Structures are given as C-alpha cells and as structure tokens.
Short mmCIF file of C-alpha atoms in Angstrom, two decimals:
data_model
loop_
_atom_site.label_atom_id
_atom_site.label_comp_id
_atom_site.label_asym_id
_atom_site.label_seq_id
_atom_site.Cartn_x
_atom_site.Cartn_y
_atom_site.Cartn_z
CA UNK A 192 129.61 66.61 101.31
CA UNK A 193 132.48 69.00 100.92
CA UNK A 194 134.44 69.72 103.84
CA UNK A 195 137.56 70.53 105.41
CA UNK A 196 139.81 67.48 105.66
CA UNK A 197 143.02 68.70 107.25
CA UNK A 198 144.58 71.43 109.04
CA UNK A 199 148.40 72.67 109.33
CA UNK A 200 150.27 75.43 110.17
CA UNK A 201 154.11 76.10 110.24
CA UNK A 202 155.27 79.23 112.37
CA UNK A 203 158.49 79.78 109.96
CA UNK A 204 160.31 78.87 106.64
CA UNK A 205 161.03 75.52 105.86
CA UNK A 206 159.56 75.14 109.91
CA UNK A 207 157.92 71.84 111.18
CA UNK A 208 154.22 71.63 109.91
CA UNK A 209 152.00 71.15 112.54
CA UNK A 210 148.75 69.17 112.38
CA UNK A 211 146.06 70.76 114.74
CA UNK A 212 142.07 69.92 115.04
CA UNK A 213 141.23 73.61 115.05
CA UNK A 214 142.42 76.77 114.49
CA UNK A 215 141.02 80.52 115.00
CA UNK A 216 141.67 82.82 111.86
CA UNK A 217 141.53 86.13 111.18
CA UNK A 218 141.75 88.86 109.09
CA UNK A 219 144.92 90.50 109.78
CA UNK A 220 146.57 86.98 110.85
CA UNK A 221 145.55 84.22 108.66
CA UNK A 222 145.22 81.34 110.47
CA UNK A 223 146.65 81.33 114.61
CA UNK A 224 150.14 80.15 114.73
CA UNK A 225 150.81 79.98 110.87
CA UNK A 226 153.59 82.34 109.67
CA UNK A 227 152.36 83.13 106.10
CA UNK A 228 148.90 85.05 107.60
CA UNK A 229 150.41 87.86 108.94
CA UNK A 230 149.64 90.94 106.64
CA UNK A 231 152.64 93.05 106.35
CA UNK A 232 152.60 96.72 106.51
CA UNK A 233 151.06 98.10 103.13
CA UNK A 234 150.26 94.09 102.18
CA UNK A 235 147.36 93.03 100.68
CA UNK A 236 147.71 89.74 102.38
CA UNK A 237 147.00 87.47 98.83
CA UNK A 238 149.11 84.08 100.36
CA UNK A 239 147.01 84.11 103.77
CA UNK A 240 145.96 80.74 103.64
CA UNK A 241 147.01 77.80 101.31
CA UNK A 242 144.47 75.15 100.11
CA UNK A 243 144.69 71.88 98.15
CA UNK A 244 142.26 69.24 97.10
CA UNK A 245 142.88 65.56 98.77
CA UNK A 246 142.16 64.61 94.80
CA UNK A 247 144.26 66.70 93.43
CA UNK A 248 147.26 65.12 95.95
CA UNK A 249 146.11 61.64 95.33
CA UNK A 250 146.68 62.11 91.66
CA UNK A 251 150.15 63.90 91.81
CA UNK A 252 151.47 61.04 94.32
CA UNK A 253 150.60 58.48 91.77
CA UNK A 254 151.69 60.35 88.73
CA UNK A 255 155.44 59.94 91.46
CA UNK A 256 154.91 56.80 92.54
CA UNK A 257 155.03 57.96 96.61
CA UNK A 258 152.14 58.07 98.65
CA UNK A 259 152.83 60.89 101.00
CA UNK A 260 150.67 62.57 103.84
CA UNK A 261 149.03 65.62 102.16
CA UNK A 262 151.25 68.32 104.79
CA UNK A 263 154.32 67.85 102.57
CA UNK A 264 152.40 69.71 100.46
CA UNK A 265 152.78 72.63 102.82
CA UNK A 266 149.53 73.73 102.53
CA UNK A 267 147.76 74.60 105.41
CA UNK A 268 143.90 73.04 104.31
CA UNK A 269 142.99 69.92 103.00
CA UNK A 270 139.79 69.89 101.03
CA UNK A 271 137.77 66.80 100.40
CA UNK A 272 134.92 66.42 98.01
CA UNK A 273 135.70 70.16 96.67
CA UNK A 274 136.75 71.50 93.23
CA UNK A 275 138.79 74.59 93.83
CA UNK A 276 138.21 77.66 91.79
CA UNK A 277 140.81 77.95 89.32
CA UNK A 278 140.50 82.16 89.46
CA UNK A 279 140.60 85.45 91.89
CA UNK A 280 137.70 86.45 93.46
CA UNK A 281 135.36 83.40 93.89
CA UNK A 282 134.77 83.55 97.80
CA UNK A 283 134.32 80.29 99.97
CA UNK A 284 132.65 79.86 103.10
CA UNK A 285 134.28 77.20 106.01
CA UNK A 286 132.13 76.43 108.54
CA UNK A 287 129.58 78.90 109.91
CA UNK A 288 131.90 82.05 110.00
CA UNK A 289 134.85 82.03 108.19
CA UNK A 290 135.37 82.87 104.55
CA UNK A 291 138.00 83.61 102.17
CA UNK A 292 138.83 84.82 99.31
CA UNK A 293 140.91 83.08 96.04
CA UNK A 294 143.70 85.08 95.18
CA UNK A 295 145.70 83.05 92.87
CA UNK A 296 147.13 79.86 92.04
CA UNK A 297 149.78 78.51 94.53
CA UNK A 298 152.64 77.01 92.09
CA UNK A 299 154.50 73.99 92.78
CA UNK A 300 158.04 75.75 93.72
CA UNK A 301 161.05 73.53 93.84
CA UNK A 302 160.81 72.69 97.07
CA UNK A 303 158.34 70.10 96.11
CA UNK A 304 161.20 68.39 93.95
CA UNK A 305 163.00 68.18 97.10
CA UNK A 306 160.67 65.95 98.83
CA UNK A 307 160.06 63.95 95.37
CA UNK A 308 161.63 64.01 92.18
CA UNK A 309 159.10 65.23 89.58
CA UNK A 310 156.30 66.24 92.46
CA UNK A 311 156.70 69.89 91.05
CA UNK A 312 155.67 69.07 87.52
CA UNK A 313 152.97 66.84 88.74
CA UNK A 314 151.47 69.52 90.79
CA UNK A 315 151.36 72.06 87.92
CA UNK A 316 148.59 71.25 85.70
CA UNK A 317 144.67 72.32 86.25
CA UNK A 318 145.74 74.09 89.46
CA UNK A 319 146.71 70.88 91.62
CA UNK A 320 149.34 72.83 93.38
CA UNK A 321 145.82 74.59 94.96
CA UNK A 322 144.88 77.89 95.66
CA UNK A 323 146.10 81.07 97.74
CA UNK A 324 143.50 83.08 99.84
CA UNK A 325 143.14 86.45 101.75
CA UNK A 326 140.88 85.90 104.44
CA UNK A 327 137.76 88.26 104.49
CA UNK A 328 136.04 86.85 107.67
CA UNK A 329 137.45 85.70 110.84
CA UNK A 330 136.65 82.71 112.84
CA UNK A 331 137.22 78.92 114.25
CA UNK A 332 137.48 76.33 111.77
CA UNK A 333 137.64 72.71 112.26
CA UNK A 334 138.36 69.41 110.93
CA UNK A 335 134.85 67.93 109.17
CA UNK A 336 133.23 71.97 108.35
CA UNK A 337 131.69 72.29 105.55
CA UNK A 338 133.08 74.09 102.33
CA UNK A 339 131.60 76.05 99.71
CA UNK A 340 131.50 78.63 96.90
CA UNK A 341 129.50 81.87 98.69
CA UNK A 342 127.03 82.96 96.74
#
C-alpha cells in the first residue's frame, strides 16, 4: 500500500529539519511550522510542499555510495510504495482530507553536492529529485496515510 513514510519541516534556510509524526496543513501555509508553505502576497504558492519517493533515494544513495536518512534530501514527505507524477496538475490525496496538487519537478540544486559529491547528478534523472506541490485542501496528515492519484 502506498503511504506516507516520513515527515519534515524546517522553519528557515539551510534551518535544522525537523522530523515530526504529524503535521496540520493548509492552504495558505503549507504544512505547520515549515517555512517554504507560506504563500506570499500575489504567490501562487507552486513549492508548498516537497515530496520524494523512498525508491527514488535508495537508488541515488547507491549510485554515491552513502546511505543517508532521506531528510538530507530536504524534502518535507517521504513516499513509500508510490510513483510520483512526473507533470503539473495530477492531484494526490493523503489521508482522508488533504490533497495537493503537482506543480513541477523539484531539481537537485547544489546544495545536494554539499552533503555528497555527485548526489545532485544522481537525483536528476526520471524526476528522483521529487515533486513540488500547492496544497488545494487542508488537513492533518500522518506518518502510515495513505497516498494516491485523485481521480
């Protein structure tokens, strides 16, 4: 079963990521606590909420050589058992409430070659960097809800 496998939050640049259980989420916030949610002024809030695939990690630390906690990723949710869209506009469904909306990729940036050499090149192909999302539905998520494509 797809389903959430992680969930972090960092409440500035380059801030300490911080692993939490839950998390409420909304529309014009992202997810509580999280710095990147917070629609600006005349924003249309595309880089709400970051998202990579545990598989998709997996791969890129052995394509390094490290074996690395998924959070130096910087994402803030872990999927397991779930093939990200690789487009805009699919929506997905966490839990019972919440749902967001695919915006665009989220590219490797150089920070990743900070924390490993050659990380950023092994998060670039087929999307394994993840995906950004706007949130279209508020709610609580937690670890172990389910994930999937709304139809």
């Amino acid at each position: 079963m797809s389903q959430l496998a992680g969930i972090a939050r960092h409440d500035r640049p380059r801030g300490p990521i911080e692993l939490i259980e839950s998390v409420e989420v909304t529309v014009d916030g992202g997810l509580d606590g999280d710095f990147r949610g917070v629609v600006r002024p005349g924003g249309k809030g595309r880089r709400q909420v970051s998202l990579i695939e545990a598989g998709d990690w997996d791969k890129a630390m052995a394509e390094t050589g490290h074996s690395l906690p998924w959070w130096h990723r910087r994402a803030n949710l872990l999927v397991a058992d779930f093939d990200l869209p690789q487009g805009g506009g699919t929506r997905l469904r966490l839990g019972a409430d919440v749902v967001l909306e695919v915006t665009q990729e989220c590219d490797p940036c150089s920070r990743m070659e900070e924390i490993v050499p050659g990380l950023q090149a092994a998060l670039t192909p087929d999307w394994r960097g993840g995906a950004l999302a706007k949130v279209i539905v508020g709610g609580t998520i937690r670890i172990g809800d389910s994930i999937r494509i709304e139809e």
